[in-house]
Coordinates of C-alpha atoms in Angstrom, one line a residue:
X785 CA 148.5 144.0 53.1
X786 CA 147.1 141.5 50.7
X787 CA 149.4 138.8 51.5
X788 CA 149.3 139.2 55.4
X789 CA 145.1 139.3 54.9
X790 CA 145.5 135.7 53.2
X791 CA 147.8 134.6 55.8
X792 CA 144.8 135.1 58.4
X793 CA 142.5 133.9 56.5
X794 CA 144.4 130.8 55.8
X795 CA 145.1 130.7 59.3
X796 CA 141.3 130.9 60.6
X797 CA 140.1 128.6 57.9
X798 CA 142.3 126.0 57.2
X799 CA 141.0 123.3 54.9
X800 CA 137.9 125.3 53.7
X801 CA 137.6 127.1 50.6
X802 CA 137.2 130.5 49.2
X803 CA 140.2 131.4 51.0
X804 CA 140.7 134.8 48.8
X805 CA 137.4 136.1 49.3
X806 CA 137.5 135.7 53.2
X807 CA 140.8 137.0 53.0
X808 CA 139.2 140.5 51.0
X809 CA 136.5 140.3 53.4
X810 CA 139.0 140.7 56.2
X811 CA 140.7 143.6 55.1
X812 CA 136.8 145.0 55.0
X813 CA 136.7 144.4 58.4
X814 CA 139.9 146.0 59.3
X815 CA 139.3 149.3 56.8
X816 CA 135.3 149.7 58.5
X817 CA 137.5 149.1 62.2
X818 CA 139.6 151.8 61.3
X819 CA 137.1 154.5 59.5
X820 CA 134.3 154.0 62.1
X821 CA 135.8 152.1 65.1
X822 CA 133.5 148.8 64.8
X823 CA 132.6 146.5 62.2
X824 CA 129.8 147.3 60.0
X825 CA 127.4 144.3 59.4
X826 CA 126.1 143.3 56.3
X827 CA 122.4 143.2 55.6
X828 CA 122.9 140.5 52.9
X829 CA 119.8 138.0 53.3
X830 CA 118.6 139.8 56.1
X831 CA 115.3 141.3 54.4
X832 CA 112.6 140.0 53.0
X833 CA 111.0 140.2 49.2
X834 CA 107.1 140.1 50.3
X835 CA 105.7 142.6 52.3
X836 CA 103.9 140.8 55.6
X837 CA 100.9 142.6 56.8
X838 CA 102.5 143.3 60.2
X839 CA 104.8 145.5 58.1
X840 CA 101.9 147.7 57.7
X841 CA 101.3 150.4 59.8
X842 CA 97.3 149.7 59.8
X843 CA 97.7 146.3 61.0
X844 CA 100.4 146.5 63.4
X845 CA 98.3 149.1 65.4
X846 CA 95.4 147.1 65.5
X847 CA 97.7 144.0 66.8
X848 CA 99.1 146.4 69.5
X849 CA 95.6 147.9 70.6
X850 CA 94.4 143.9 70.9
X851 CA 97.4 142.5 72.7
X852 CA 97.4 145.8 74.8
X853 CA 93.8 144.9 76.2
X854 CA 94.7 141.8 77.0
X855 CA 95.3 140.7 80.5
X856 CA 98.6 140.1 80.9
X857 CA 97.5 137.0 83.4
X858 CA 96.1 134.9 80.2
X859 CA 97.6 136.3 77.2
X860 CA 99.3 133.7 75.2
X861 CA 100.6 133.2 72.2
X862 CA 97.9 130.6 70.9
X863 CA 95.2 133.1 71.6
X864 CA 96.9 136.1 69.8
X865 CA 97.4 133.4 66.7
X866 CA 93.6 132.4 66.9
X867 CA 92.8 137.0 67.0
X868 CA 95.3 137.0 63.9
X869 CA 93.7 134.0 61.4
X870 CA 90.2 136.1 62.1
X871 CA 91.5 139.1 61.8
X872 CA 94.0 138.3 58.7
X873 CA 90.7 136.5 57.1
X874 CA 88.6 139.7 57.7
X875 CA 91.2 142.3 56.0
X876 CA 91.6 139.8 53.0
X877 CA 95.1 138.9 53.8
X878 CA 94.4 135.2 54.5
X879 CA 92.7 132.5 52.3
X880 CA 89.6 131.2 53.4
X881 CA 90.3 128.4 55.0
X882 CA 93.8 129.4 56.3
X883 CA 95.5 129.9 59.2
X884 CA 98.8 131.6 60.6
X885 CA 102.0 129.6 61.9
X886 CA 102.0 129.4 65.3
X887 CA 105.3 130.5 65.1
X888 CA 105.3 133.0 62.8
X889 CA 102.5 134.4 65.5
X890 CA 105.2 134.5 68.3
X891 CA 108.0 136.0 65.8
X892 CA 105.4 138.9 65.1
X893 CA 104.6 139.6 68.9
X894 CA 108.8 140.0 68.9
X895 CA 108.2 142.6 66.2
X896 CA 105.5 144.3 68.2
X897 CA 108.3 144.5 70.9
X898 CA 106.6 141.8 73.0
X899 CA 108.8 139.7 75.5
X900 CA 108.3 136.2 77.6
X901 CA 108.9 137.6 80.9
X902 CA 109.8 135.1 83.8
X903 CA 108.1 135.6 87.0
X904 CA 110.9 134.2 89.2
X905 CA 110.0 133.5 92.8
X906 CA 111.6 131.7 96.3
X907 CA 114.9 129.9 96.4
X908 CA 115.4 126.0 95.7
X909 CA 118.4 123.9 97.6
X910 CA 119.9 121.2 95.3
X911 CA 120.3 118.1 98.1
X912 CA 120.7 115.2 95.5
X913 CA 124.7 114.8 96.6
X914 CA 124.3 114.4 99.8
X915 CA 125.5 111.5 101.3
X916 CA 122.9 110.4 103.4
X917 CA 120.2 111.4 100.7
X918 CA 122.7 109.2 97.9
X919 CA 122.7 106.5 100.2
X920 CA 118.9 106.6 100.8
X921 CA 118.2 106.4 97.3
X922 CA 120.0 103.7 96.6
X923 CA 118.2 101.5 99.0
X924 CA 115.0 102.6 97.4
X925 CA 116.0 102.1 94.0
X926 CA 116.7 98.6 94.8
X927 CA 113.3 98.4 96.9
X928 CA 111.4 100.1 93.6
X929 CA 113.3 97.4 91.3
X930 CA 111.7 94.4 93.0
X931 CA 108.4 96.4 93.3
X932 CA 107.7 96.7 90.0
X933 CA 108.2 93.3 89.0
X934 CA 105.2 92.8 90.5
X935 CA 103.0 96.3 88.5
X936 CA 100.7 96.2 85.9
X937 CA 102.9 98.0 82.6
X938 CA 100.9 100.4 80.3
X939 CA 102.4 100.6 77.3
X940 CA 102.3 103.4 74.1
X941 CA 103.5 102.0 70.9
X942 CA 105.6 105.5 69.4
X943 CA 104.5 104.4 66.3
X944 CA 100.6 103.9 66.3
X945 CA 99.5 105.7 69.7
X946 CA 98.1 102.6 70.6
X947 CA 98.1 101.8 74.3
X948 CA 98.4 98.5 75.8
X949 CA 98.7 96.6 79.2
X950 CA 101.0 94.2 80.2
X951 CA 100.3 92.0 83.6
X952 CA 102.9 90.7 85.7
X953 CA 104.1 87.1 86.2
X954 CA 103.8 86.6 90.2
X955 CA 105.7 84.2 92.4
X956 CA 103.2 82.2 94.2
X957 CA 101.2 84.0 97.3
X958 CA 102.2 87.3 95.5
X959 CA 100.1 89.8 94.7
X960 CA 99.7 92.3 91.8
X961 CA 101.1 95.8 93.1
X962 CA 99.2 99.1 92.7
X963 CA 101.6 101.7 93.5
X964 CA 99.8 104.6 95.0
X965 CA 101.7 108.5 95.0
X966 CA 100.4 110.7 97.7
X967 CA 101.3 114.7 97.8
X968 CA 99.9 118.0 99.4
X969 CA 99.6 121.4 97.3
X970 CA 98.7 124.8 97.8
X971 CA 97.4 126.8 95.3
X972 CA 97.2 130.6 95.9
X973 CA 94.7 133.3 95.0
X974 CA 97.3 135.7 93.7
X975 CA 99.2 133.0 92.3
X976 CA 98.9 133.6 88.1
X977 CA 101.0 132.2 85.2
X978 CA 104.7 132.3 85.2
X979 CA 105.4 133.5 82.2
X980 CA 103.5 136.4 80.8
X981 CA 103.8 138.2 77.2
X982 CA 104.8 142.2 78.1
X983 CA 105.4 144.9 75.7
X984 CA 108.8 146.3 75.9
X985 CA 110.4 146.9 79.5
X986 CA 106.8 147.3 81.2
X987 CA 106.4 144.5 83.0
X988 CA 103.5 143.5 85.5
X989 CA 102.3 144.5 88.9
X990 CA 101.1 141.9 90.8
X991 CA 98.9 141.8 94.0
X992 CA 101.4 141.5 97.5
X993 CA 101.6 138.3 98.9
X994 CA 99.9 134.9 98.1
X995 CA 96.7 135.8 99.1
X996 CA 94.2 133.2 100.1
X997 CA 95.1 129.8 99.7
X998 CA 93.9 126.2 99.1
X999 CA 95.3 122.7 100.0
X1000 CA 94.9 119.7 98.4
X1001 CA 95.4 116.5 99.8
X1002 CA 95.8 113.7 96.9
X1003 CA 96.1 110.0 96.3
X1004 CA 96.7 108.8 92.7
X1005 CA 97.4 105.2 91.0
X1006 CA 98.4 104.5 87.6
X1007 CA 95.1 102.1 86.5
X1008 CA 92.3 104.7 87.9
X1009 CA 94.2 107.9 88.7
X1010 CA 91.7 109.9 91.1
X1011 CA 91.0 107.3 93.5
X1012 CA 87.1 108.0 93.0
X1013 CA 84.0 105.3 93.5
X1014 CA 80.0 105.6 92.0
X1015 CA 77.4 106.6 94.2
X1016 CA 76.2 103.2 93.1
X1017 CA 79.6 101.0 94.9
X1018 CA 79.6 103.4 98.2
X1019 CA 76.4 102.5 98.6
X1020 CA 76.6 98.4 98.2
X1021 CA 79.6 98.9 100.5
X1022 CA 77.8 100.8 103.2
X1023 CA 79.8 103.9 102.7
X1024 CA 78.5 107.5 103.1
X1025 CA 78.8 109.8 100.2
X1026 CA 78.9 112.4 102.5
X1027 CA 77.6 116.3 101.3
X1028 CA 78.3 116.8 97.7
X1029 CA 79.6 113.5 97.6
X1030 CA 82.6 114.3 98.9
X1031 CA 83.6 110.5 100.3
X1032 CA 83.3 109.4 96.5
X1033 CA 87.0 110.4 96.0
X1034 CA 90.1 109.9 98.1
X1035 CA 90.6 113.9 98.4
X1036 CA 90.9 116.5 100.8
X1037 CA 90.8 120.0 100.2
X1038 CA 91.3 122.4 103.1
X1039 CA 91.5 126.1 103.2
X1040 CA 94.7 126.7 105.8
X1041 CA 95.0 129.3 108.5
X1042 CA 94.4 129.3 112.1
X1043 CA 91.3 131.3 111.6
X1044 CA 90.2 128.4 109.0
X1045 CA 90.7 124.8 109.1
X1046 CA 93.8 125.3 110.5
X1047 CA 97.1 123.4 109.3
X1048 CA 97.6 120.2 108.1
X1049 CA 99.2 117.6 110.6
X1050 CA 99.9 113.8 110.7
X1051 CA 97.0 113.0 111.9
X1052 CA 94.7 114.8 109.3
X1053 CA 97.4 112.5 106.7
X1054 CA 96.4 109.0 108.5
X1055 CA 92.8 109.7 108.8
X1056 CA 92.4 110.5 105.2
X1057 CA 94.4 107.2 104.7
X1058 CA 92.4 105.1 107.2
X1059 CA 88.9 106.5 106.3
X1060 CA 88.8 107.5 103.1
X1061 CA 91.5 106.2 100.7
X1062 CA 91.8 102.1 102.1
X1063 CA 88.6 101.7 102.0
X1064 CA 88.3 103.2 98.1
X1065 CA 91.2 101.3 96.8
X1066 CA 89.7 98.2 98.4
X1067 CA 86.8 98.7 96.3
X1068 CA 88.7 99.1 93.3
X1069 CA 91.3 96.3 93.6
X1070 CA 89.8 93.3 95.3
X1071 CA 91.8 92.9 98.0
X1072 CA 92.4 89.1 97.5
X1073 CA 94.1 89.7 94.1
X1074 CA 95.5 93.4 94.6
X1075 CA 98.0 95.3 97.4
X1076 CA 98.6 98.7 97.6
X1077 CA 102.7 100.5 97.5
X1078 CA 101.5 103.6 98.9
X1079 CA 104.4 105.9 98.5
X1080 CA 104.9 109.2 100.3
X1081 CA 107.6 111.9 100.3
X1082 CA 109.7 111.9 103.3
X1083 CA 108.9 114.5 105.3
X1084 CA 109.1 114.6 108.9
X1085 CA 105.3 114.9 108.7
X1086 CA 105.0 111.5 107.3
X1087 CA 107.1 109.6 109.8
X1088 CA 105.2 110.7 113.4
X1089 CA 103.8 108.5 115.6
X1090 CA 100.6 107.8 116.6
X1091 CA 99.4 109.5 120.2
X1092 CA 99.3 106.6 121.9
X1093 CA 102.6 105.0 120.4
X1094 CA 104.7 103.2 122.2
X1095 CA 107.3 106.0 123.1
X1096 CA 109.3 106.7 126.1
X1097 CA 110.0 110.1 125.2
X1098 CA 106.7 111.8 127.3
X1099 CA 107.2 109.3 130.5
X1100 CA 108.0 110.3 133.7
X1101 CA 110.0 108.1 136.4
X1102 CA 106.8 108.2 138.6
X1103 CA 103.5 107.5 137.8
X1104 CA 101.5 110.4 136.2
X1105 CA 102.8 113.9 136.1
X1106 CA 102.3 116.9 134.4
X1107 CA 104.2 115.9 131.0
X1108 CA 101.4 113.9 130.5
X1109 CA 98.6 116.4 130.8
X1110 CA 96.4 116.1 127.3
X1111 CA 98.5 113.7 126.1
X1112 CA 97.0 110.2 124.9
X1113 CA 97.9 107.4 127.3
X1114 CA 100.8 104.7 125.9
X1115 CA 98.2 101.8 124.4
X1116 CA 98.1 98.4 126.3
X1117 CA 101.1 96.3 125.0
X1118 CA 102.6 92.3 125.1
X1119 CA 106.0 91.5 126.4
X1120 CA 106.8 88.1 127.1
X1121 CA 103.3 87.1 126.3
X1122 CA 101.4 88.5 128.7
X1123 CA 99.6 91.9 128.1
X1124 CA 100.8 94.7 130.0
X1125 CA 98.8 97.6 130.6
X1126 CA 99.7 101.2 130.4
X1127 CA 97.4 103.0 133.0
X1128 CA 97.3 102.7 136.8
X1129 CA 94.2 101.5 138.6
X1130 CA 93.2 104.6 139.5
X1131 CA 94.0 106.2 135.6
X1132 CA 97.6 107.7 135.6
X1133 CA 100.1 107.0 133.3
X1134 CA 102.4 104.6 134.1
X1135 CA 106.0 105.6 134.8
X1136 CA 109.4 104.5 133.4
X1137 CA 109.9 102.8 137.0
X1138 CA 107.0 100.7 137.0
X1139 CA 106.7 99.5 133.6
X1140 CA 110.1 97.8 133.8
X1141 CA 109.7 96.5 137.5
X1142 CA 106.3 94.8 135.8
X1143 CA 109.0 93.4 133.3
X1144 CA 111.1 92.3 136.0
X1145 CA 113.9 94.5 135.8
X1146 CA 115.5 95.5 139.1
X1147 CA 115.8 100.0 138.6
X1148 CA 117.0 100.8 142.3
X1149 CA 119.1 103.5 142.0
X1150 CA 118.7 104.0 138.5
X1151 CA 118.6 107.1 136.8
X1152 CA 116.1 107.9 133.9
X1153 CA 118.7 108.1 131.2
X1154 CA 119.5 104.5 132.5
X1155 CA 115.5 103.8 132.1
X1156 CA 115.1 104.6 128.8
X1157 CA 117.7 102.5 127.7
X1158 CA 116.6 99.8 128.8
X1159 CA 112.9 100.3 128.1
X1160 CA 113.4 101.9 124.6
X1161 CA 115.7 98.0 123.8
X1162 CA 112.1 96.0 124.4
X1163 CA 111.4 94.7 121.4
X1164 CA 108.0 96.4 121.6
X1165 CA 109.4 99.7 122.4
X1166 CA 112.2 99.0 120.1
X1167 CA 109.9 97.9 116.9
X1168 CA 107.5 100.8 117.5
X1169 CA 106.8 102.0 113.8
X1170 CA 105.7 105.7 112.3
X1171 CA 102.0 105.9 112.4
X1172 CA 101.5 105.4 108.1
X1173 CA 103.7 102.1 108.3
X1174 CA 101.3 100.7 111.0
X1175 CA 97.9 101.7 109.1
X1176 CA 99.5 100.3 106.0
X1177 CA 100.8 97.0 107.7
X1178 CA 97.3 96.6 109.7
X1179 CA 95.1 97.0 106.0
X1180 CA 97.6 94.3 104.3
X1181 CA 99.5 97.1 102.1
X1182 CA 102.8 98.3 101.4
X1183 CA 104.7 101.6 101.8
X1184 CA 107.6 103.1 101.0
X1185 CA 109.1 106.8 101.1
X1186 CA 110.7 109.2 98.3
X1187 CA 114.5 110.1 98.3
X1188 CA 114.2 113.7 100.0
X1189 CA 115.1 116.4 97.0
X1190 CA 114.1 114.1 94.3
X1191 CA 110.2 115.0 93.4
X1192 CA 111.3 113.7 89.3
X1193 CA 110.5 110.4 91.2
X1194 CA 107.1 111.3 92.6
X1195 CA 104.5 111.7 89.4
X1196 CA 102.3 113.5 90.8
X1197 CA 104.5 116.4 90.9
X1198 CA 103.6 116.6 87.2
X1199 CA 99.9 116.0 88.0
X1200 CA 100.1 119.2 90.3
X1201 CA 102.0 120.7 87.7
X1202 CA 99.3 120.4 85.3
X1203 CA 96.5 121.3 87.5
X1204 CA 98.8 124.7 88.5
X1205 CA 98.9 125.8 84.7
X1206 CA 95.2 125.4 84.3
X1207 CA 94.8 127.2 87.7
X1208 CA 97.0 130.4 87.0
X1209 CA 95.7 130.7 83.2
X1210 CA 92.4 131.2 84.8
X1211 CA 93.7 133.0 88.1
X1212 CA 91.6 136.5 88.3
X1213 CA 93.3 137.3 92.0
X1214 CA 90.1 137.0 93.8
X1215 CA 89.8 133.7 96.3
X1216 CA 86.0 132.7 95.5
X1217 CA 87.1 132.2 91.9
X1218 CA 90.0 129.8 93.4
X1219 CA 87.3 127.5 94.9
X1220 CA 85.6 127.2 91.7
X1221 CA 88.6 126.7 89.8
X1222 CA 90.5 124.6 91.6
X1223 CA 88.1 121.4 91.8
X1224 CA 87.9 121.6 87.6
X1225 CA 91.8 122.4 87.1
X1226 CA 92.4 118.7 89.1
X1227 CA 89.9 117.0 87.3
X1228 CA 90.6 118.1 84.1
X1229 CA 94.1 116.1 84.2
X1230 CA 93.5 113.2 82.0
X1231 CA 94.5 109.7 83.0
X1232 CA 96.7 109.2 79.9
X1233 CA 98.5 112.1 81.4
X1234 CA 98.6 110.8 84.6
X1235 CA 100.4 107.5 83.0
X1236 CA 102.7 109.5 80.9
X1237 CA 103.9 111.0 83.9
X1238 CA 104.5 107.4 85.4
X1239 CA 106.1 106.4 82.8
X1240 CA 108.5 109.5 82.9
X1241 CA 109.0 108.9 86.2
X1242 CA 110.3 105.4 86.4
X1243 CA 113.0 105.9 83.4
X1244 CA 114.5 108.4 86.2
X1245 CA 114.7 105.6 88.6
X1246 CA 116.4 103.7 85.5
X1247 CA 118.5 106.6 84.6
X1248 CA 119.3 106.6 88.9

């Protein structure tokens, strides 16, 4: 028995010593296995040779009766450390002066029988194989590379803190690049934290459903993050503040729902860009030294067309017709120098048929599959771009779209992220407390932050 317990433990631990005393240990194993039917474990090192206060039946039942009245919303483990260092300083059992580990305040809430609990929501689809979304990205990792040759780098030293900016060299007629992230959120009124300290197996009931909800509409850059002017510029550039000065700062903030401001479309997107957020970053970045990437995710949302785009895909043959009934006409257009109009004399939409016999194309017995064709291989029909491209293009700035099912590229993911955590810490389920809280939780971000993020999010293009 002796010498087949060394041969396992030789066996198990070859090389190591103490070979004799792992082989006794095994045949303790094998006697406890065969008296009780499992191992018995040792308690060697396992207890402790001070008695801590939450050992004590006094203060462990004034820890539970505090962390008990707690909502469960905004309980935290920071807060039940800052009850503890006034409590423990009360009862004696702290120096003045002192305070408690913050992790030896998260072991205790374990004692207590307290539990992180994940609130676990919705389903996510994983898209970053796919081939069309690989190939994608690899065209805008390429695009992003030359881009931010021409960006203004802010810098941390690791060691000191320090932060420091590093401009550029441009090629001549270049400009320095101010890349601009763009993103919509929702926050909810029954949306509260995540992850929320429970006693035992208890849990949390929550409200049903979402609730109420609020939608933000942001632009951020890395030099001013909000995109906000002074009372003092909007007025020397002729710009109205607005009520409560709501022009001052490239936001929008809806409340959805058909019986509210409704939903948010394309259009709401391109005014916001055309009225509010051009004309900020103008102010900001002279335009004659400066030029916006403004850089959206790519949603089908983003890549519409303006009403009166140049599309075939509302025309009829004939003139008119009841396809085109509240429908913007097609705006006036140039083909082979000479404008062309879109409307009849008498205010009809033109059809398919007589827009290319005014080009000079012969469509006697043509069908209007055959039409399009041809109409849609103009190159002013052809060229026709998404309505953000043109209002970038026409203002002298740059775009570009996100990989689908890559938001680590976008920053201000981590922006909304931020602004979420301060939203559900102070979430009380009620919607009026949502529109109070929502406006602070997004201005509370810091721009170091919103850098940091940057920062983070460009070594995943280099990691890409």
């Amino acid at each position: 028995r002796v010498r087949e317990s060394e041969i396992c433990a030789e066996g198990l631990f070859r090389g190591q010593n103490g070979l004799k005393w792992k082989a006794r240990r095994i045949r303790k194993w094998a006697d406890d296995y065969y008296e009780h039917g499992h191992v018995v474990s040792s308690n060697r090192g396992k207890h402790s040779n001070i008695l801590s206060p939450i050992d004590l039946d006094s203060v462990r039942d004034d820890c539970l009766s505090w962390l008990r009245d707690q909502n469960p919303n905004q309980l935290t483990s920071l807060e039940f450390k800052q009850f503890l260092d006034n409590y423990l300083a009360d009862k004696g059992y702290l120096a003045e002066g002192s305070q408690l580990c913050s992790t030896t305040a998260i072991q205790w809430m374990h004692k207590l029988n307290f539990k992180m609990w994940d609130y676990k929501k919705g389903l996510y689809y994983d898209g970053h194989v796919r081939v069309d979304v690989v190939a994608y990205r690899k065209v805008f990792l390429a695009k992003m590379l030359e881009y931010e040759n021409r960006m203004v780098k802010y810098i941390v030293c690791n060691v000191t803190g320090e932060e420091t900016t590093q401009n550029p060299t441009l090629e001549p007629n270049k400009k320095i690049l101010v890349m601009v992230v763009h993103d919509e959120c929702c926050f909810s009124s029954h949306d509260g934290r995540k992850y929320l300290w429970v006693e035992g197996d208890k849990g949390h009931i929550r409200k049903k459903g979402q609730g109420k909800s609020i939608m933000v509409s942001e632009f951020l850059c890395e030099c001013h993050g909000h995109m906000r002017i002074s009372l003092e510029q909007a007025t020397e550039n002729g710009i109205d503040p607005g009520e409560n000065n709501c022009n001052l700062i490239a936001r929008v903030v809806i409340h959805p729902g058909q019986n509210d401001d409704g939903y948010w479309k394309n259009e709401d997107v391109a005014r916001q860009l055309r009225d509010s957020v051009i004309p900020i970053f103008d102010i900001l970045h002279p335009p004659d030294d400066y030029e916006a990437l403004f850089c959206f995710d790519n949603s089908s949302n983003h890549h519409s067309y303006a009403p009166d785009a140049l599309l075939t895909t509302h025309l009829n043959v004939s003139d008119g017709g009841a396809r085109m009934n509240g429908r913007a006409f097609l705006r006036d257009t140039t083909y082979n120098g000479a404008v062309q109009q879109m409307a009849t004399e008498d205010g009809k939409q033109k059809g398919l048929r007589k827009i290319l016999q005014e080009r000079g194309v012969d469509t006697a017995r043509m069908l209007k599959d055959q039409m399009v064709t041809i109409l849609k291989s103009h190159p002013d029909f052809r060229d026709q771009r998404p309505w953000l491209e043109e209002l970038c293009k026409k203002a002298g700035h740059s775009i570009i779209f996100f990989p689908k099912f890559h938001p680590e590229l976008n920053w201000i993911e981590r922006y909304w992220s931020n602004a979420k955590a301060y939203a559900r810490k102070h979430c009380d389920y009620s919607f009026d407390s949502l529109k109070v809280t929502v406006p602070i939780a997004l201005d509370q971000v810091p721009l170091a932050a919103m850098r940091r993020y940057a920062r983070r999010c460009f070594r995943y293009m280099d990691a890409y």
